[in-house]
Coordinates of N, CA and C and ligand atoms in Angstrom, one line a residue:
M1 N -13.6 89.5 63.0 CA -12.8 90.0 61.9 C -11.4 90.2 62.4
R2 N -10.4 89.5 61.9 CA -9.0 89.8 62.3 C -8.5 91.0 61.4
M3 N -8.0 92.0 62.1 CA -7.6 93.2 61.3 C -6.2 93.6 61.7
R4 N -5.5 94.1 60.7 CA -4.2 94.7 61.0 C -4.4 95.9 62.0
K5 N -3.5 96.0 62.9 CA -3.5 97.2 63.8 C -3.1 98.4 63.0
H6 N -3.9 99.5 63.1 CA -3.6 100.7 62.5 C -2.7 101.5 63.4
K7 N -1.9 102.4 62.8 CA -1.2 103.3 63.7 C -2.1 104.3 64.2
H8 N -1.9 104.7 65.5 CA -2.6 105.8 66.1 C -4.2 105.6 66.1
T9 N -4.6 104.4 66.3 CA -6.1 104.1 66.2 C -6.8 105.1 67.2
E10 N -6.4 105.1 68.4 CA -7.1 105.9 69.4 C -7.1 107.4 69.1
E11 N -6.0 107.9 68.6 CA -5.9 109.3 68.3 C -6.8 109.6 67.1
R12 N -6.8 108.7 66.1 CA -7.7 108.9 64.9 C -9.2 108.8 65.3
L13 N -9.5 107.9 66.2 CA -10.9 107.8 66.7 C -11.3 109.1 67.4
A14 N -10.3 109.6 68.2 CA -10.6 110.9 69.0 C -11.0 112.0 68.0
L15 N -10.4 112.0 66.8 CA -10.7 113.1 65.8 C -12.1 112.9 65.3
C16 N -12.7 111.7 65.5 CA -14.1 111.5 65.0 C -15.1 111.4 66.2
A17 N -14.7 112.0 67.3 CA -15.5 111.9 68.5 C -16.9 112.3 68.3
S18 N -17.2 113.2 67.4 CA -18.6 113.7 67.3 C -19.5 112.6 66.7
L19 N -18.9 111.5 66.1 CA -19.7 110.4 65.6 C -19.7 109.2 66.6
L20 N -19.1 109.4 67.7 CA -19.0 108.3 68.7 C -19.5 108.7 70.0
P21 N -20.8 108.6 70.3 CA -21.3 109.1 71.6 C -20.6 108.4 72.7
E22 N -20.2 109.2 73.7 CA -19.3 108.7 74.7 C -20.0 107.8 75.8
N23 N -21.1 108.2 76.2 CA -21.9 107.4 77.1 C -23.2 107.1 76.5
P24 N -23.2 106.1 75.6 CA -24.4 105.9 74.8 C -25.6 105.5 75.6
G25 N -25.5 104.9 76.7 CA -26.6 104.5 77.5 C -27.5 105.7 78.0
E26 N -26.8 106.8 78.0 CA -27.6 108.1 78.4 C -28.6 108.5 77.4
N27 N -28.5 107.9 76.2 CA -29.4 108.3 75.1 C -30.6 107.3 75.0
R28 N -30.6 106.3 75.9 CA -31.6 105.2 75.9 C -33.0 105.9 75.9
G29 N -33.7 105.6 74.8 CA -35.1 106.1 74.7 C -35.1 107.5 74.1
A30 N -33.9 108.1 73.8 CA -33.9 109.5 73.3 C -33.0 109.6 72.1
W31 N -32.8 108.5 71.4 CA -31.9 108.6 70.2 C -32.4 109.5 69.1
R32 N -33.8 109.5 69.0 CA -34.3 110.3 67.9 C -34.1 111.8 68.2
K33 N -34.2 112.1 69.5 CA -33.9 113.5 69.9 C -32.5 113.9 69.5
L34 N -31.6 113.0 69.9 CA -30.1 113.3 69.6 C -29.9 113.5 68.1
F35 N -30.5 112.6 67.3 CA -30.4 112.7 65.8 C -31.1 114.0 65.3
A36 N -32.2 114.3 65.9 CA -33.0 115.5 65.4 C -32.1 116.7 65.5
A37 N -31.3 116.8 66.5 CA -30.4 118.0 66.7 C -29.3 118.0 65.6
R38 N -28.8 116.8 65.3 CA -27.7 116.7 64.3 C -28.3 116.9 62.9
M39 N -29.5 116.3 62.6 CA -30.0 116.3 61.3 C -30.9 117.5 61.0
E40 N -31.1 118.3 62.0 CA -32.0 119.5 61.9 C -33.4 119.2 61.4
R41 N -33.8 118.0 61.8 CA -35.2 117.5 61.5 C -35.4 116.2 62.3
E42 N -36.7 115.9 62.6 CA -37.0 114.7 63.2 C -36.7 113.5 62.3
P43 N -35.9 112.5 62.6 CA -35.7 111.4 61.7 C -37.0 110.6 61.5
V44 N -37.1 110.0 60.3 CA -38.4 109.2 60.1 C -38.2 107.8 60.6
G45 N -37.1 107.4 61.1 CA -36.9 106.1 61.6 C -35.5 105.9 62.2
L46 N -35.3 104.9 63.0 CA -34.0 104.6 63.6 C -33.6 103.1 63.3
E47 N -32.5 102.9 62.6 CA -32.1 101.6 62.2 C -30.7 101.3 62.7
L48 N -30.4 100.0 63.0 CA -29.1 99.6 63.5 C -28.5 98.6 62.5
E49 N -27.2 98.8 62.3 CA -26.4 97.7 61.7 C -25.5 97.1 62.8
I50 N -25.5 95.8 62.9 CA -24.7 95.2 64.0 C -23.5 94.5 63.3
G51 N -22.3 94.9 63.6 CA -21.1 94.3 63.0 C -20.9 95.0 61.7
C52 N -20.7 96.3 61.7 CA -20.7 97.1 60.5 C -19.3 97.0 59.8
G53 N -18.3 96.4 60.4 CA -17.0 96.3 59.8 C -16.5 97.6 59.3
K54 N -16.0 97.7 58.1 CA -15.4 98.9 57.6 C -16.4 100.0 57.1
G55 N -17.7 99.7 57.2 CA -18.7 100.7 57.1 C -19.2 101.0 55.7
G56 N -18.8 100.2 54.7 CA -19.3 100.5 53.3 C -20.8 100.5 53.2
F57 N -21.4 99.5 53.9 CA -22.9 99.4 53.8 C -23.6 100.6 54.4
I58 N -23.2 100.9 55.6 CA -23.9 102.0 56.4 C -23.8 103.3 55.7
L59 N -22.6 103.5 55.1 CA -22.3 104.8 54.3 C -23.3 104.9 53.2
Q60 N -23.5 103.8 52.4 CA -24.4 103.9 51.2 C -25.8 104.0 51.7
L61 N -26.2 103.3 52.7 CA -27.5 103.3 53.2 C -27.9 104.7 53.7
A62 N -27.0 105.3 54.5 CA -27.3 106.6 55.0 C -27.3 107.7 53.9
E63 N -26.5 107.5 52.9 CA -26.6 108.5 51.8 C -27.9 108.3 51.0
R64 N -28.4 107.0 50.9 CA -29.6 106.8 50.1 C -30.8 107.2 50.9
H65 N -30.8 107.2 52.3 CA -31.9 107.6 53.1 C -31.6 108.7 54.1
P66 N -31.4 109.9 53.6 CA -30.9 111.0 54.5 C -31.8 111.3 55.6
H67 N -33.1 111.0 55.6 CA -34.0 111.3 56.7 C -34.2 110.2 57.7
V68 N -33.5 109.1 57.5 CA -33.5 108.0 58.5 C -32.2 108.1 59.3
A69 N -32.3 107.8 60.6 CA -31.1 107.8 61.5 C -30.6 106.4 61.6
F70 N -29.3 106.3 61.5 CA -28.6 105.0 61.6 C -27.6 104.9 62.7
V71 N -27.6 103.8 63.4 CA -26.5 103.6 64.4 C -25.8 102.3 63.9
A72 N -24.5 102.4 63.7 CA -23.7 101.3 63.3 C -22.9 100.8 64.5
V73 N -23.0 99.5 64.8 CA -22.4 98.9 66.0 C -21.2 98.0 65.6
E74 N -20.1 98.1 66.2 CA -18.9 97.3 65.8 C -18.1 97.1 67.0
V75 N -17.7 95.8 67.3 CA -17.0 95.5 68.6 C -15.5 95.7 68.3
C76 N -15.0 95.7 67.1 CA -13.6 95.8 66.8 C -13.2 97.2 66.5
R77 N -12.3 97.8 67.3 CA -12.0 99.2 67.1 C -11.3 99.5 65.8
E78 N -10.5 98.5 65.4 CA -9.7 98.7 64.1 C -10.6 98.9 62.9
A79 N -11.7 98.0 62.9 CA -12.6 98.1 61.8 C -13.5 99.3 61.9
L80 N -13.9 99.6 63.2 CA -14.7 100.8 63.4 C -14.1 102.1 63.0
L81 N -12.8 102.2 63.2 CA -12.0 103.4 62.8 C -12.2 103.7 61.3
L82 N -12.1 102.6 60.5 CA -12.2 102.9 59.0 C -13.7 103.3 58.7
A83 N -14.6 102.7 59.4 CA -16.0 103.0 59.1 C -16.3 104.5 59.5
V84 N -15.9 104.9 60.7 CA -16.1 106.2 61.2 C -15.4 107.3 60.3
E85 N -14.2 107.0 59.9 CA -13.5 108.0 59.1 C -14.2 108.2 57.7
K86 N -14.7 107.1 57.2 CA -15.5 107.2 55.9 C -16.7 108.1 56.1
C87 N -17.4 107.9 57.2 CA -18.7 108.7 57.3 C -18.3 110.1 57.7
K88 N -17.2 110.3 58.4 CA -16.8 111.7 58.7 C -16.4 112.4 57.4
A89 N -15.7 111.7 56.5 CA -15.3 112.4 55.3 C -16.5 112.7 54.4
A90 N -17.6 111.8 54.5 CA -18.8 112.1 53.7 C -19.7 113.1 54.4
D91 N -19.3 113.6 55.6 CA -20.1 114.6 56.3 C -21.6 114.2 56.5
L92 N -21.8 112.9 56.9 CA -23.1 112.4 57.1 C -23.6 112.8 58.5
K93 N -24.8 113.4 58.5 CA -25.3 113.8 59.8 C -26.2 112.7 60.4
N94 N -26.6 111.7 59.6 CA -27.6 110.7 60.1 C -27.0 109.4 60.4
V95 N -25.7 109.4 60.8 CA -25.1 108.1 61.2 C -24.2 108.4 62.5
L96 N -24.4 107.5 63.5 CA -23.5 107.5 64.6 C -23.0 106.1 64.8
F97 N -21.9 105.9 65.6 CA -21.2 104.6 65.7 C -21.1 104.3 67.2
L98 N -21.2 103.0 67.5 CA -20.9 102.5 68.9 C -19.9 101.4 68.8
C99 N -18.9 101.5 69.7 CA -18.0 100.4 69.7 C -18.3 99.5 71.0
L100 N -19.1 98.5 70.7 CA -19.5 97.7 71.8 C -20.0 96.3 71.3
D101 N -20.2 95.4 72.2 CA -20.7 94.1 71.9 C -22.3 94.2 71.8
A102 N -22.8 93.6 70.7 CA -24.2 93.7 70.5 C -25.0 93.1 71.7
A103 N -24.4 92.2 72.4 CA -25.2 91.7 73.6 C -25.6 92.7 74.6
T104 N -25.0 93.9 74.6 CA -25.3 94.9 75.5 C -26.3 95.9 75.0
L105 N -26.9 95.7 73.8 CA -27.7 96.7 73.2 C -29.0 97.1 74.0
G106 N -29.4 96.2 74.8 CA -30.6 96.4 75.7 C -30.3 97.6 76.7
E107 N -29.0 97.8 77.0 CA -28.7 98.9 77.9 C -28.6 100.3 77.1
I108 N -28.6 100.2 75.8 CA -28.4 101.4 75.0 C -29.6 101.9 74.3
F109 N -30.5 101.0 74.0 CA -31.8 101.3 73.3 C -33.0 100.9 74.1
A110 N -34.0 101.7 74.1 CA -35.2 101.3 74.9 C -36.0 100.3 74.1
D111 N -36.9 99.6 74.7 CA -37.8 98.7 74.1 C -38.6 99.4 72.9
G112 N -38.6 98.8 71.8 CA -39.4 99.4 70.7 C -38.8 100.6 70.0
E113 N -37.5 100.9 70.3 CA -36.9 102.2 69.8 C -36.4 102.1 68.4
V114 N -36.3 100.9 67.9 CA -35.6 100.6 66.6 C -36.5 100.1 65.5
E115 N -36.4 100.6 64.3 CA -37.3 100.0 63.3 C -36.7 98.9 62.5
R116 N -35.4 98.8 62.4 CA -34.8 97.7 61.6 C -33.4 97.4 62.1
I117 N -33.0 96.2 62.0 CA -31.7 95.7 62.4 C -31.1 95.0 61.2
Y118 N -29.9 95.4 60.8 CA -29.2 94.7 59.7 C -28.1 93.8 60.3
L119 N -28.0 92.6 59.8 CA -26.9 91.7 60.2 C -26.3 91.3 58.9
N120 N -25.1 91.9 58.6 CA -24.5 91.6 57.3 C -23.2 90.8 57.5
F121 N -23.2 89.6 57.0 CA -22.0 88.8 57.0 C -21.4 88.6 58.4
S122 N -22.4 88.3 59.3 CA -22.0 88.1 60.7 C -21.0 86.9 60.9
D123 N -20.1 87.0 61.9 CA -19.2 85.9 62.1 C -20.0 84.6 62.3
P124 N -19.6 83.5 61.6 CA -20.4 82.3 61.6 C -20.2 81.4 62.9
W125 N -19.1 81.6 63.6 CA -18.9 80.8 64.8 C -19.2 79.3 64.6
P126 N -18.5 78.6 63.7 CA -18.9 77.3 63.3 C -18.9 76.2 64.4
K127 N -18.1 76.4 65.4 CA -18.1 75.3 66.4 C -19.3 75.4 67.3
S128 N -19.9 74.2 67.5 CA -21.2 74.3 68.3 C -21.0 74.8 69.7
R129 N -19.8 74.7 70.3 CA -19.7 75.3 71.6 C -19.7 76.8 71.6
H130 N -19.6 77.4 70.4 CA -19.6 78.8 70.3 C -21.0 79.3 69.7
A131 N -21.9 78.4 69.6 CA -23.2 78.8 68.9 C -23.9 80.0 69.6
K132 N -23.7 80.1 70.9 CA -24.4 81.3 71.6 C -23.9 82.6 71.1
R133 N -22.7 82.6 70.5 CA -22.1 83.9 70.0 C -22.7 84.3 68.6
R134 N -23.3 83.4 67.9 CA -23.9 83.7 66.6 C -25.0 84.8 66.8
L135 N -25.0 85.8 65.9 CA -25.9 86.9 66.2 C -27.3 86.6 65.9
T136 N -27.6 85.3 65.5 CA -29.0 84.8 65.3 C -29.3 83.7 66.3
A137 N -28.5 83.6 67.4 CA -28.8 82.7 68.5 C -30.0 83.2 69.2
P138 N -30.7 82.2 69.8 CA -32.0 82.6 70.5 C -31.9 83.8 71.4
A139 N -30.9 83.9 72.2 CA -30.8 85.1 73.1 C -30.7 86.4 72.4
F140 N -30.0 86.4 71.2 CA -30.0 87.6 70.4 C -31.4 87.9 69.8
L141 N -32.0 86.9 69.4 CA -33.4 87.1 68.8 C -34.3 87.7 69.8
A142 N -34.2 87.2 71.1 CA -35.1 87.8 72.2 C -34.7 89.3 72.4
L143 N -33.4 89.6 72.3 CA -33.0 91.0 72.5 C -33.6 91.8 71.3
Y144 N -33.4 91.4 70.1 CA -33.9 92.1 68.9 C -35.4 92.3 69.0
Q145 N -36.1 91.3 69.5 CA -37.6 91.4 69.7 C -38.0 92.6 70.6
T146 N -37.2 92.7 71.7 CA -37.5 93.9 72.6 C -37.1 95.2 72.0
L147 N -36.1 95.2 71.2 CA -35.6 96.5 70.6 C -36.5 97.0 69.5
L148 N -37.1 96.1 68.8 CA -37.9 96.4 67.6 C -39.2 97.0 67.9
A149 N -39.6 98.1 67.1 CA -40.9 98.7 67.2 C -41.9 97.8 66.5
P150 N -43.2 97.9 66.7 CA -44.2 97.1 66.0 C -43.9 97.3 64.5
G151 N -43.9 96.2 63.8 CA -43.7 96.2 62.3 C -42.2 96.2 62.0
G152 N -41.3 96.2 63.0 CA -39.9 96.2 62.7 C -39.4 94.9 62.3
T153 N -38.2 94.9 61.6 CA -37.7 93.6 61.0 C -36.2 93.6 61.2
V154 N -35.7 92.3 61.1 CA -34.2 92.1 61.0 C -34.0 91.6 59.6
R155 N -32.9 92.2 59.0 CA -32.5 91.8 57.6 C -31.1 91.1 57.7
Q156 N -31.0 89.9 57.3 CA -29.7 89.2 57.3 C -29.2 88.9 55.9
K157 N -27.9 89.0 55.7 CA -27.2 88.6 54.5 C -26.0 87.8 54.9
T158 N -25.7 86.7 54.2 CA -24.4 86.0 54.5 C -24.0 85.2 53.3
D159 N -22.8 84.9 53.2 CA -22.3 83.9 52.2 C -22.2 82.6 52.8
N160 N -22.4 82.5 54.1 CA -22.1 81.2 54.9 C -23.3 80.4 55.0
A161 N -23.4 79.3 54.2 CA -24.6 78.4 54.1 C -24.9 77.8 55.5
P162 N -23.9 77.3 56.2 CA -24.3 76.7 57.5 C -24.9 77.8 58.5
L163 N -24.3 79.0 58.5 CA -24.9 80.0 59.4 C -26.3 80.4 58.9
F164 N -26.5 80.4 57.6 CA -27.8 80.8 57.1 C -28.9 79.7 57.5
A165 N -28.5 78.4 57.4 CA -29.4 77.3 57.8 C -29.7 77.4 59.2
Y166 N -28.7 77.7 60.0 CA -28.8 77.8 61.5 C -29.8 79.0 61.8
S167 N -29.6 80.1 61.1 CA -30.4 81.3 61.3 C -31.9 81.0 60.9
L168 N -32.1 80.4 59.8 CA -33.5 80.1 59.4 C -34.2 79.3 60.5
S169 N -33.5 78.2 61.0 CA -34.1 77.4 62.1 C -34.3 78.2 63.3
S170 N -33.3 79.1 63.7 CA -33.4 79.8 64.9 C -34.6 80.8 64.8
F171 N -34.7 81.5 63.7 CA -35.9 82.4 63.6 C -37.2 81.7 63.6
R172 N -37.3 80.5 62.9 CA -38.5 79.8 62.8 C -38.9 79.2 64.2
E173 N -37.9 78.6 64.9 CA -38.2 78.0 66.2 C -38.6 79.0 67.2
N174 N -38.2 80.3 67.0 CA -38.6 81.3 68.0 C -39.8 82.2 67.5
G175 N -40.5 81.7 66.5 CA -41.8 82.2 66.1 C -41.7 83.4 65.2
W176 N -40.5 83.7 64.6 CA -40.4 84.9 63.7 C -41.0 84.5 62.4
A177 N -41.6 85.5 61.7 CA -42.1 85.3 60.3 C -41.1 85.7 59.3
L178 N -40.8 84.8 58.4 CA -39.7 85.0 57.4 C -40.3 85.5 56.0
S179 N -39.6 86.4 55.4 CA -40.0 86.8 54.0 C -38.7 87.1 53.3
Q180 N -38.8 87.3 52.0 CA -37.7 87.6 51.1 C -36.5 86.7 51.3
V181 N -36.8 85.4 51.5 CA -35.7 84.4 51.7 C -35.2 84.0 50.4
T182 N -33.8 84.1 50.2 CA -33.2 83.7 49.0 C -31.8 83.1 49.2
D183 N -31.4 82.1 48.4 CA -30.1 81.6 48.4 C -29.2 82.2 47.4
D184 N -29.7 83.2 46.6 CA -29.0 83.9 45.6 C -29.5 85.3 45.4
L185 N -29.1 86.1 46.4 CA -29.6 87.5 46.5 C -29.3 88.3 45.2
H186 N -28.1 88.1 44.6 CA -27.7 88.9 43.5 C -28.5 88.5 42.2
N187 N -29.2 87.4 42.2 CA -30.1 87.0 41.1 C -31.5 86.8 41.6
S188 N -31.9 87.7 42.5 CA -33.2 87.6 43.0 C -34.0 88.9 42.7
P189 N -35.3 88.9 43.0 CA -36.1 90.1 42.7 C -35.6 91.3 43.6
W190 N -34.8 91.0 44.6 CA -34.3 92.1 45.5 C -32.9 92.6 45.2
A191 N -32.4 92.1 44.1 CA -31.0 92.5 43.7 C -30.9 94.0 43.4
A192 N -31.9 94.6 42.8 CA -31.8 96.0 42.4 C -31.6 96.9 43.5
D193 N -32.2 96.6 44.7 CA -32.1 97.5 45.9 C -31.0 97.1 46.8
N194 N -30.2 96.1 46.4 CA -29.2 95.6 47.3 C -28.0 96.6 47.4
L195 N -27.5 96.9 48.6 CA -26.3 97.6 48.8 C -25.2 96.7 49.2
M196 N -24.1 96.6 48.5 CA -23.1 95.6 48.9 C -22.2 96.0 50.0
T197 N -21.9 95.1 50.9 CA -20.9 95.3 51.9 C -19.5 94.9 51.4
E198 N -18.5 95.3 52.2 CA -17.1 94.9 51.8 C -17.0 93.4 51.6
Y199 N -17.5 92.6 52.7 CA -17.4 91.2 52.6 C -18.2 90.6 51.4
E200 N -19.3 91.2 51.2 CA -20.2 90.7 50.1 C -19.5 90.8 48.7
K201 N -18.8 92.0 48.5 CA -18.1 92.2 47.3 C -17.0 91.1 47.2
T202 N -16.2 90.9 48.2 CA -15.1 90.0 48.2 C -15.6 88.6 47.9
W203 N -16.6 88.1 48.6 CA -17.0 86.7 48.5 C -17.8 86.4 47.3
S204 N -18.6 87.4 46.8 CA -19.4 87.2 45.6 C -18.4 87.2 44.4
E205 N -17.4 88.0 44.5 CA -16.4 88.0 43.3 C -15.7 86.6 43.3
K206 N -15.6 86.0 44.4 CA -15.0 84.6 44.5 C -15.9 83.5 44.1
G207 N -17.2 83.9 43.7 CA -18.1 82.9 43.2 C -19.1 82.4 44.3
F208 N -19.1 82.9 45.5 CA -20.0 82.5 46.5 C -21.4 83.2 46.3
S209 N -22.5 82.5 46.4 CA -23.8 83.1 46.3 C -24.1 83.7 47.7
I210 N -25.0 84.7 47.7 CA -25.3 85.4 48.9 C -26.8 85.0 49.3
H211 N -26.8 84.5 50.6 CA -28.1 84.2 51.2 C -28.7 85.4 51.9
A212 N -30.0 85.5 51.9 CA -30.6 86.7 52.6 C -32.0 86.3 53.1
L213 N -32.4 87.1 54.1 CA -33.8 86.9 54.6 C -34.2 88.2 55.3
T214 N -35.5 88.3 55.5 CA -36.1 89.3 56.3 C -36.9 88.6 57.4
A215 N -36.8 89.0 58.6 CA -37.6 88.3 59.7 C -38.3 89.3 60.6
A216 N -39.5 89.0 60.9 CA -40.4 89.9 61.8 C -40.7 89.1 63.0
P217 N -40.5 89.7 64.2 CA -40.7 88.9 65.5 C -42.1 88.6 65.7
P218 N -42.4 87.6 66.6 CA -43.7 87.3 67.0 C -44.2 88.5 67.8
R219 N -45.5 88.7 67.9 CA -46.1 89.8 68.7 C -45.7 89.6 70.2
K220 N -45.4 90.7 70.8 CA -45.0 90.6 72.3 C -46.3 90.3 73.0
A221 N -46.1 89.4 74.1 CA -47.3 89.0 74.8 C -47.8 90.2 75.7
Ligands
SAM301 C1 -17.3 89.1 58.9 S1 -17.3 90.8 59.5 C2 -18.5 91.6 58.3 C3 -18.3 93.0 58.3 C4 -19.3 93.8 57.4 N1 -20.7 93.7 57.9 C5 -19.3 93.4 56.0 O1 -20.2 92.7 55.5 O2 -18.3 93.7 55.3 C6 -18.3 90.7 60.9 C7 -18.1 91.9 61.9 O3 -19.0 91.8 63.0 C8 -18.3 92.2 64.1 N2 -19.0 91.6 65.3 C9 -19.0 90.2 65.5 N3 -19.7 90.0 66.7 C10 -20.1 91.2 67.1 C11 -20.9 91.6 68.3 N4 -21.3 90.7 69.1 N5 -21.1 92.9 68.4 C12 -20.7 93.8 67.5 N6 -19.9 93.5 66.4 C13 -19.7 92.2 66.2 C14 -16.9 91.8 63.9 O4 -16.0 92.5 64.7 C15 -16.7 92.0 62.4 O5 -16.2 93.3 62.1

């Protein structure tokens, strides 16, 4: 996502430091404990959004599910700033943010620590020489498989038909089981429960239909 530079990004992020764990790897295997202290109860699950952008989705999700803990991951500090400020203003105790590349998530979360991963409108990386950067490339699926608890799933939404076709193949070729697959989420049986992201609003208003799927990894050997 190319974003305009904000004034005083670092100073503004510093004001939201309580939502940005400084050494996230130290919580590996202990995220629920960290959230329990914040939420004043044991969370009923831990879910990740990768590439949260400006945070509209995670804000709605966290408000809808106050007993679930959410970690929103975003590599771009400018986008992250807007997401973090929104959640701070809403005084949500069940969301934390990480500014890092999803490829490093194995250093941050223990095997089986996460119940669900959301991939919303991930960058399509259309050139084949960049295919490894797509968040549904085989190396990322292997990473998600280790992070997910038994019964855990990945949920993907995108307006980008080539990325969706690539993702369907990637999941299938790596043994994942697909469900809730649709090329028109907003006119599907799952529309009522759908929470729109910023990108989703923009592109669906321009007439693009939204593709979506849920994927469950193969059982670990
Ligand atoms: C197209 S934007 C979509 C933002 C938001 N999910 C939405 O739907 O409005 C994709 C976001 O993913 C982030 N992103 C891309 N690759 C990433 C990675 N490897 N790790 C973390 N964030 C990533 C980008 O910085 C960008 O903000």
